[in-house]
């Protein structure tokens, strides 16, 4: 007698979104068993919904914790190792989770995300950096005269109190490279990569999406070695905030063999600056540990890059290289708290394009520009040096071209700093929270005296809230 259709075809429990796996023990030949679908309340208890170990880069690894921690009781939640599988409570009470229901089950995620949104929307003073204000006066200017005034009226240089034979081009505004280096150093530390999780990766099947907020103190009232209050000069309104606020969206993805990559995108609050970057990390001790070695803390090495875009006259890129140690701690058999600490080498690259230190003066109009002094220009003359050909002249017959010298570039700055990081990561089901504190281990001037970097040590507080899948 041939089996009926309902005995041959496996039935399933209908759900609205997520199907909960049901294991029906029996011979492998479906035609020899009665594979009739059971009701949801008849489901058997089971440990999880996936046949893999999470938070590691492969199956069959040891987490270095108590041997029973990975396997939760049937009424428990996710496994400590990474949150794979759902508990019996999820299987019996619901076979699916709509997005709205998910958020209702996790109000703490909504609260954390809402807090970040409020912080982002908080009004603060304008913090756009204006390098054109970071200039210094040339030597030899008479008292009460500035390079800005010379640019507006270059004819005055031909008369007293200027010395005889003086020319306007000798009194151009100079880039204040010391003030520039201090601003770029402190600005870049606000976007230095923040780990915000333990040394373990998400596992090859893991994925974490989170919102991050970093608050970094700056030396808003400090004076550099040239006597310049660099932050007050560099900000548009001259009233800098004492804290820079950075907000990022971070996406982390685990890879095999303990590797992990991440991408970030965000902005610096109260500025037009956007921030992009990425991280790569490797946990060499992740998994494959038994016995005494299983109690060794997790260790990871990583590197991250953050760069600012949106400024027309300068660019800043920060590279962070760190070594991290952490140890997960099970809490109430339902959550994991992972304290961690790390040492980070921060390398800052800052450079500028041409900056006009006298934006209120039109050099080409003042000159009566007739092109560059090249052979193809009929207004040019030998020797052809590419200099501006000016129709307008000073009273001594010299071309009125001095204001072109007020457009300069700052020297490229490569700044090195060390900082220490201590933090903690909290994981409960899908919820992922983290907080960390970072501060310079050495004075910023220790390795950057040649650039004139002299500000005090900086601190940063970072917070993150997200979902781990």
Coordinates of C-alpha atoms in Angstrom, one line a residue:
X1 CA 0.0 0.0 0.0
X2 CA 1.5 3.3 -1.0
X3 CA 1.7 6.1 1.6
X4 CA -0.7 9.0 1.4
X5 CA 0.4 12.5 0.4
X6 CA 0.2 13.8 3.9
X7 CA 2.5 11.0 5.0
X8 CA 5.1 11.8 2.4
X9 CA 5.2 15.6 2.4
X10 CA 6.6 17.3 5.5
X11 CA 4.1 19.7 7.1
X12 CA 5.1 23.1 8.6
X13 CA 3.9 25.4 11.3
X14 CA 2.6 28.6 9.8
X15 CA 4.0 31.9 11.1
X16 CA 3.8 35.5 10.3
X17 CA 7.5 36.2 9.8
X18 CA 10.1 34.0 11.5
X19 CA 9.7 30.3 11.4
X20 CA 10.9 28.5 14.5
X21 CA 12.8 25.3 13.6
X22 CA 11.1 22.1 14.8
X23 CA 13.2 19.0 15.1
X24 CA 11.1 15.8 14.4
X25 CA 13.2 12.8 15.4
X26 CA 12.9 9.6 13.3
X27 CA 14.3 7.7 10.4
X28 CA 15.8 9.7 7.5
X29 CA 13.3 8.1 5.0
X30 CA 10.3 10.5 5.0
X31 CA 8.1 7.8 3.5
X32 CA 8.5 5.6 6.6
X33 CA 7.4 8.1 9.2
X34 CA 4.2 10.0 9.9
X35 CA 5.6 13.5 9.5
X36 CA 2.3 15.1 10.4
X37 CA 2.7 18.7 11.5
X38 CA 2.2 19.3 15.2
X39 CA 0.6 22.3 16.9
X40 CA 2.8 25.0 18.3
X41 CA 2.1 24.0 21.9
X42 CA 3.4 20.5 21.1
X43 CA 6.9 21.6 20.2
X44 CA 9.7 20.0 22.1
X45 CA 12.2 21.9 24.2
X46 CA 15.5 22.5 22.4
X47 CA 18.7 24.4 23.0
X48 CA 18.8 26.8 20.0
X49 CA 17.7 27.3 16.5
X50 CA 21.1 27.1 14.7
X51 CA 23.7 24.4 14.5
X52 CA 26.6 26.7 14.9
X53 CA 28.6 28.5 17.5
X54 CA 28.3 32.3 17.3
X55 CA 30.9 35.0 18.2
X56 CA 33.6 32.7 16.8
X57 CA 34.9 32.3 13.3
X58 CA 34.1 28.6 12.9
X59 CA 32.3 25.6 14.4
X60 CA 33.8 23.5 17.1
X61 CA 35.6 26.2 19.0
X62 CA 35.9 26.8 22.7
X63 CA 34.9 30.1 24.3
X64 CA 37.1 29.9 27.3
X65 CA 34.2 30.2 29.7
X66 CA 32.5 27.6 31.9
X67 CA 31.7 24.6 29.9
X68 CA 27.9 24.9 30.4
X69 CA 27.6 28.6 29.7
X70 CA 27.1 28.2 25.9
X71 CA 24.1 25.9 26.4
X72 CA 21.3 27.8 28.0
X73 CA 18.4 26.2 29.9
X74 CA 15.3 25.8 27.8
X75 CA 13.6 28.8 29.3
X76 CA 16.8 30.9 28.9
X77 CA 17.6 33.3 26.2
X78 CA 20.4 33.4 23.7
X79 CA 23.6 31.5 24.1
X80 CA 26.3 33.6 25.7
X81 CA 28.7 32.8 22.8
X82 CA 26.9 35.0 20.4
X83 CA 23.1 34.8 20.7
X84 CA 22.3 32.1 18.2
X85 CA 19.0 30.4 18.5
X86 CA 15.9 31.3 20.4
X87 CA 14.5 30.0 23.6
X88 CA 11.5 27.9 24.3
X89 CA 9.7 31.0 25.4
X90 CA 10.1 32.4 21.9
X91 CA 9.1 29.1 20.3
X92 CA 5.9 28.7 22.4
X93 CA 4.7 32.2 22.8
X94 CA 5.4 33.3 19.2
X95 CA 6.7 31.9 16.0
X96 CA 7.4 35.2 14.5
X97 CA 8.4 38.7 15.4
X98 CA 7.2 41.7 13.5
X99 CA 9.6 44.8 13.5
X100 CA 7.2 46.7 15.7
X101 CA 6.8 43.8 18.1
X102 CA 10.6 43.4 18.2
X103 CA 10.9 47.0 19.3
X104 CA 8.2 46.6 21.9
X105 CA 10.1 43.6 23.3
X106 CA 13.2 45.7 23.4
X107 CA 12.2 49.2 24.7
X108 CA 15.8 49.7 25.9
X109 CA 16.9 49.8 22.3
X110 CA 14.3 52.5 21.5
X111 CA 15.4 54.5 24.5
X112 CA 19.1 54.3 23.6
X113 CA 18.4 55.3 20.0
X114 CA 16.1 58.1 21.0
X115 CA 18.8 59.5 23.4
X116 CA 21.3 59.6 20.5
X117 CA 18.8 61.4 18.3
X118 CA 18.1 64.0 21.0
X119 CA 21.9 64.6 21.4
X120 CA 22.3 65.0 17.6
X121 CA 19.5 67.5 17.5
X122 CA 20.8 69.6 20.4
X123 CA 21.7 73.1 19.2
X124 CA 25.3 74.1 19.8
X125 CA 27.6 76.9 18.6
X126 CA 29.0 76.8 15.1
X127 CA 32.2 74.8 15.0
X128 CA 33.2 75.0 11.3
X129 CA 37.0 75.4 11.1
X130 CA 38.1 78.4 8.9
X131 CA 41.9 78.0 8.2
X132 CA 42.0 81.4 6.5
X133 CA 41.9 83.0 10.0
X134 CA 45.0 81.1 11.1
X135 CA 47.5 83.6 9.7
X136 CA 50.3 85.6 11.4
X137 CA 51.8 89.0 10.7
X138 CA 55.1 89.3 8.8
X139 CA 58.1 90.8 10.5
X140 CA 58.8 94.5 10.1
X141 CA 55.3 95.8 10.0
X142 CA 55.0 99.3 11.6
X143 CA 52.9 99.5 14.8
X144 CA 49.2 99.6 14.1
X145 CA 49.4 98.2 10.6
X146 CA 48.3 94.7 9.6
X147 CA 48.9 92.5 6.6
X148 CA 45.2 92.7 6.0
X149 CA 45.4 96.5 5.7
X150 CA 48.4 96.3 3.4
X151 CA 46.4 94.0 1.1
X152 CA 43.5 96.5 1.0
X153 CA 45.8 99.5 0.3
X154 CA 49.2 98.4 -1.0
X155 CA 50.1 101.9 -2.0
X156 CA 50.7 102.8 1.6
X157 CA 53.9 100.7 1.7
X158 CA 55.6 103.2 -0.6
X159 CA 55.3 105.9 2.1
X160 CA 56.3 106.4 5.7
X161 CA 56.2 104.8 8.3
X162 CA 57.4 102.0 5.9
X163 CA 61.1 102.1 5.1
X164 CA 62.3 103.5 1.8
X165 CA 62.3 101.0 -1.0
X166 CA 59.7 98.7 0.7
X167 CA 57.3 96.8 -1.5
X168 CA 53.9 95.4 -0.6
X169 CA 54.9 91.9 -1.4
X170 CA 57.2 91.9 1.6
X171 CA 54.3 92.3 4.0
X172 CA 52.0 89.4 2.9
X173 CA 50.1 87.4 5.6
X174 CA 51.9 84.2 6.6
X175 CA 50.3 80.9 7.5
X176 CA 50.5 80.2 11.2
X177 CA 51.6 76.6 11.0
X178 CA 51.8 76.2 14.7
X179 CA 48.1 77.2 15.2
X180 CA 47.2 75.0 12.3
X181 CA 48.9 71.9 13.7
X182 CA 47.2 72.4 17.1
X183 CA 43.8 72.7 15.6
X184 CA 44.2 69.7 13.3
X185 CA 45.6 67.6 16.1
X186 CA 42.7 68.2 18.4
X187 CA 40.1 68.0 15.7
X188 CA 41.4 64.7 14.5
X189 CA 41.3 63.1 17.9
X190 CA 37.6 63.6 17.9
X191 CA 37.3 61.2 15.0
X192 CA 40.0 58.7 16.1
X193 CA 38.6 55.1 15.8
X194 CA 36.6 53.9 18.8
X195 CA 36.3 50.1 19.3
X196 CA 33.2 50.0 21.6
X197 CA 33.2 46.2 21.9
X198 CA 35.3 43.4 23.3
X199 CA 38.1 41.6 21.5
X200 CA 35.9 38.8 20.1
X201 CA 34.6 39.2 16.6
X202 CA 30.9 38.8 15.8
X203 CA 31.6 35.4 14.3
X204 CA 31.4 34.4 10.6
X205 CA 27.6 34.6 10.6
X206 CA 27.3 37.7 12.9
X207 CA 26.4 41.2 12.1
X208 CA 26.0 44.3 14.3
X209 CA 24.4 47.6 13.4
X210 CA 24.8 50.4 15.9
X211 CA 24.6 54.2 16.5
X212 CA 27.7 55.7 18.1
X213 CA 28.2 59.1 19.8
X214 CA 31.7 60.4 20.8
X215 CA 32.3 63.5 22.9
X216 CA 35.9 64.8 22.9
X217 CA 37.2 67.7 24.9
X218 CA 39.4 70.3 23.2
X219 CA 41.6 73.1 24.6
X220 CA 39.1 75.8 23.6
X221 CA 41.0 78.6 25.5
X222 CA 44.6 77.5 25.0
X223 CA 47.3 79.7 23.6
X224 CA 49.9 78.1 21.3
X225 CA 53.7 79.0 21.2
X226 CA 53.0 81.9 18.9
X227 CA 50.6 83.5 21.4
X228 CA 47.5 82.6 19.3
X229 CA 44.3 81.4 20.8
X230 CA 44.0 78.9 18.0
X231 CA 40.5 77.6 18.5
X232 CA 39.0 81.1 18.9
X233 CA 40.7 82.1 15.7
X234 CA 39.8 78.9 13.8
X235 CA 36.0 78.9 14.5
X236 CA 33.7 81.1 12.6
X237 CA 32.0 82.9 15.5
X238 CA 35.1 82.9 17.7
X239 CA 33.3 81.1 20.5
X240 CA 34.3 77.4 20.3
X241 CA 32.6 74.7 22.2
X242 CA 34.7 72.9 24.7
X243 CA 33.5 69.5 23.5
X244 CA 33.3 68.2 19.9
X245 CA 30.4 65.9 19.1
X246 CA 30.7 63.1 16.6
X247 CA 27.8 60.8 15.5
X248 CA 28.3 57.7 13.5
X249 CA 26.4 54.7 12.0
X250 CA 28.6 51.6 12.4
X251 CA 28.1 48.3 10.6
X252 CA 30.3 45.4 11.7
X253 CA 30.5 42.0 9.9
X254 CA 32.4 38.9 11.1
X255 CA 34.5 36.8 8.8
X256 CA 36.1 33.4 9.1
X257 CA 39.2 32.8 11.2
X258 CA 38.6 35.5 13.7
X259 CA 38.6 38.4 11.3
X260 CA 36.1 41.2 11.3
X261 CA 35.4 44.3 9.2
X262 CA 33.4 47.5 9.8
X263 CA 32.3 50.6 8.0
X264 CA 31.2 53.9 9.5
X265 CA 29.5 57.0 8.3
X266 CA 28.5 60.1 10.2
X267 CA 29.2 63.8 10.8
X268 CA 30.7 66.3 13.2
X269 CA 27.9 68.1 15.0
X270 CA 27.5 71.9 14.2
X271 CA 29.8 71.7 11.2
X272 CA 29.5 70.8 7.5
X273 CA 32.1 68.0 8.0
X274 CA 31.2 64.4 7.2
X275 CA 33.1 61.4 8.5
X276 CA 33.7 58.1 6.7
X277 CA 35.9 55.2 7.5
X278 CA 36.4 51.5 8.1
X279 CA 38.0 49.0 10.5
X280 CA 39.6 45.6 10.2
X281 CA 40.3 43.5 13.3
X282 CA 41.7 40.0 14.0
X283 CA 41.2 37.9 17.1
X284 CA 44.0 35.3 16.9
X285 CA 43.1 33.5 20.1
X286 CA 39.4 33.2 19.3
X287 CA 38.3 29.6 19.6
X288 CA 40.3 26.4 19.6
X289 CA 41.1 26.8 23.3
X290 CA 40.7 24.2 26.0
X291 CA 42.0 23.6 29.5
X292 CA 44.0 26.4 31.1
X293 CA 44.3 28.2 27.8
X294 CA 40.5 28.5 27.8
X295 CA 40.7 31.0 30.7
X296 CA 43.1 33.3 28.9
X297 CA 41.5 36.7 28.1
X298 CA 40.5 37.4 24.5
X299 CA 43.0 39.4 22.5
X300 CA 42.6 41.3 19.3
X301 CA 44.7 43.6 17.1
X302 CA 43.1 46.1 14.8
X303 CA 43.3 49.2 12.7
X304 CA 40.8 51.8 11.7
X305 CA 40.8 54.8 9.4
X306 CA 38.6 57.9 9.7
X307 CA 38.6 60.8 7.3
X308 CA 36.8 64.1 7.1
X309 CA 35.2 65.5 3.9
X310 CA 33.2 68.6 3.3
X311 CA 35.9 71.2 3.8
X312 CA 37.2 72.9 0.7
X313 CA 40.5 74.1 2.1
X314 CA 41.8 71.2 4.3
X315 CA 41.6 67.4 4.8
X316 CA 42.2 65.3 7.9
X317 CA 42.7 61.6 8.1
X318 CA 43.2 59.7 11.3
X319 CA 44.7 56.2 11.5
X320 CA 44.4 54.1 14.7
X321 CA 46.3 50.9 15.5
X322 CA 45.5 49.2 18.7
X323 CA 45.8 46.0 20.8
X324 CA 42.9 45.0 22.9
X325 CA 42.3 42.6 25.8
X326 CA 38.8 41.6 27.1
X327 CA 37.0 39.0 29.1
X328 CA 33.3 38.2 28.8
X329 CA 31.3 37.7 32.1
X330 CA 27.9 36.0 32.2
X331 CA 25.3 37.9 34.2
X332 CA 22.2 36.2 35.6
X333 CA 22.5 33.5 32.9
X334 CA 20.9 35.8 30.4
X335 CA 23.3 38.6 29.5
X336 CA 27.0 39.1 28.9
X337 CA 29.1 42.0 30.1
X338 CA 32.6 42.3 28.5
X339 CA 35.0 44.8 30.1
X340 CA 38.0 45.6 27.9
X341 CA 41.0 47.9 27.7
X342 CA 43.4 48.8 24.9
X343 CA 46.4 50.9 23.9
X344 CA 46.0 52.8 20.7
X345 CA 48.5 54.5 18.4
X346 CA 46.9 57.4 16.6
X347 CA 48.5 58.9 13.5
X348 CA 47.1 62.1 12.1
X349 CA 47.6 63.3 8.5
X350 CA 46.5 66.9 7.9
X351 CA 47.1 69.1 4.8
X352 CA 45.6 72.1 3.2
X353 CA 44.9 73.4 -0.3
X354 CA 45.6 77.1 -1.2
X355 CA 44.1 79.4 1.5
X356 CA 43.3 83.0 0.9
X357 CA 44.2 85.0 4.0
X358 CA 42.6 88.2 2.6
X359 CA 39.2 87.0 1.4
X360 CA 37.9 90.5 1.4
X361 CA 40.3 91.6 -1.3
X362 CA 40.1 90.5 -5.0
X363 CA 43.7 90.1 -6.1
X364 CA 42.7 89.8 -9.8
X365 CA 40.6 93.0 -9.7
X366 CA 43.3 94.9 -7.8
X367 CA 45.9 93.7 -10.3
X368 CA 43.8 94.3 -13.4
X369 CA 44.8 90.7 -14.4
X370 CA 45.7 90.1 -18.0
X371 CA 46.7 86.5 -17.8
X372 CA 49.8 84.7 -16.8
X373 CA 53.2 85.7 -18.1
X374 CA 53.7 82.9 -20.6
X375 CA 54.7 82.9 -24.3
X376 CA 51.1 82.3 -25.4
X377 CA 49.9 85.5 -23.7
X378 CA 50.3 88.5 -26.0
X379 CA 50.5 90.7 -22.8
X380 CA 53.4 88.7 -21.5
X381 CA 57.1 89.5 -21.8
X382 CA 60.4 87.7 -21.3
X383 CA 61.5 86.2 -19.0
X384 CA 58.4 84.1 -19.0
X385 CA 58.0 83.1 -15.4
X386 CA 54.2 82.4 -15.2
X387 CA 53.6 85.4 -12.8
X388 CA 50.5 87.5 -13.1
X389 CA 50.4 90.2 -15.8
X390 CA 48.8 93.2 -14.2
X391 CA 47.4 96.3 -16.0
X392 CA 47.2 98.3 -12.8
X393 CA 50.4 99.8 -11.4
X394 CA 51.5 101.3 -8.2
X395 CA 52.7 104.9 -8.1
X396 CA 56.3 103.7 -8.5
X397 CA 55.4 101.8 -11.7
X398 CA 55.5 98.4 -10.1
X399 CA 52.6 96.0 -10.9
X400 CA 49.9 95.9 -8.2
X401 CA 50.2 92.2 -7.7
X402 CA 51.1 91.9 -4.0
X403 CA 47.8 90.4 -2.9
X404 CA 48.5 87.2 -4.8
X405 CA 51.1 86.5 -2.1
X406 CA 48.4 86.3 0.5
X407 CA 47.2 82.9 -0.9
X408 CA 49.3 80.2 0.8
X409 CA 49.2 76.6 2.0
X410 CA 49.9 75.3 5.4
X411 CA 52.7 72.8 5.9
X412 CA 51.6 69.2 5.9
X413 CA 51.4 67.8 9.4
X414 CA 51.9 64.2 10.5
X415 CA 51.1 64.0 14.2
X416 CA 51.7 61.0 16.5
X417 CA 49.8 60.3 19.7
X418 CA 49.3 57.5 22.2
X419 CA 46.1 57.0 24.1
X420 CA 44.6 54.4 26.5
X421 CA 41.1 53.1 26.3
X422 CA 38.9 51.4 28.9
X423 CA 35.3 50.4 28.3
X424 CA 32.6 47.8 28.7
X425 CA 30.2 46.1 26.3
X426 CA 26.8 44.7 27.3
X427 CA 24.9 42.1 25.3
X428 CA 21.3 40.9 26.0
X429 CA 19.5 39.0 23.2
X430 CA 19.6 41.4 20.2
X431 CA 20.5 44.4 22.3
X432 CA 24.1 45.7 22.2
X433 CA 25.3 48.6 24.4
X434 CA 28.8 49.9 25.0
X435 CA 30.6 52.8 26.6
X436 CA 34.3 53.7 26.8
X437 CA 36.6 56.4 28.0
X438 CA 39.8 57.3 26.2
X439 CA 42.6 59.6 27.1
X440 CA 46.1 60.5 26.0
X441 CA 48.8 58.5 27.6
X442 CA 51.5 61.0 26.9
X443 CA 51.5 64.8 26.4
X444 CA 50.7 65.7 22.7
X445 CA 53.9 67.7 22.5
X446 CA 56.0 64.7 23.4
X447 CA 56.4 63.6 19.8
X448 CA 55.3 66.7 18.0
X449 CA 57.4 69.5 19.3
X450 CA 58.8 70.1 15.8
X451 CA 55.2 71.1 14.7
X452 CA 54.6 73.3 17.8
X453 CA 51.8 71.0 19.1
X454 CA 51.4 72.1 22.8
X455 CA 47.8 71.5 23.9
X456 CA 46.9 69.6 27.0
X457 CA 45.9 65.9 26.9
X458 CA 42.5 65.2 25.4
X459 CA 39.8 62.9 26.6
X460 CA 36.9 61.2 24.8
X461 CA 33.7 59.5 26.0
X462 CA 32.0 57.2 23.5
X463 CA 28.6 55.5 23.7
X464 CA 27.0 53.0 21.3
X465 CA 23.6 51.3 21.1
X466 CA 22.6 48.8 18.4
X467 CA 21.3 45.4 17.4
X468 CA 23.4 42.3 17.0
X469 CA 22.2 39.6 14.7

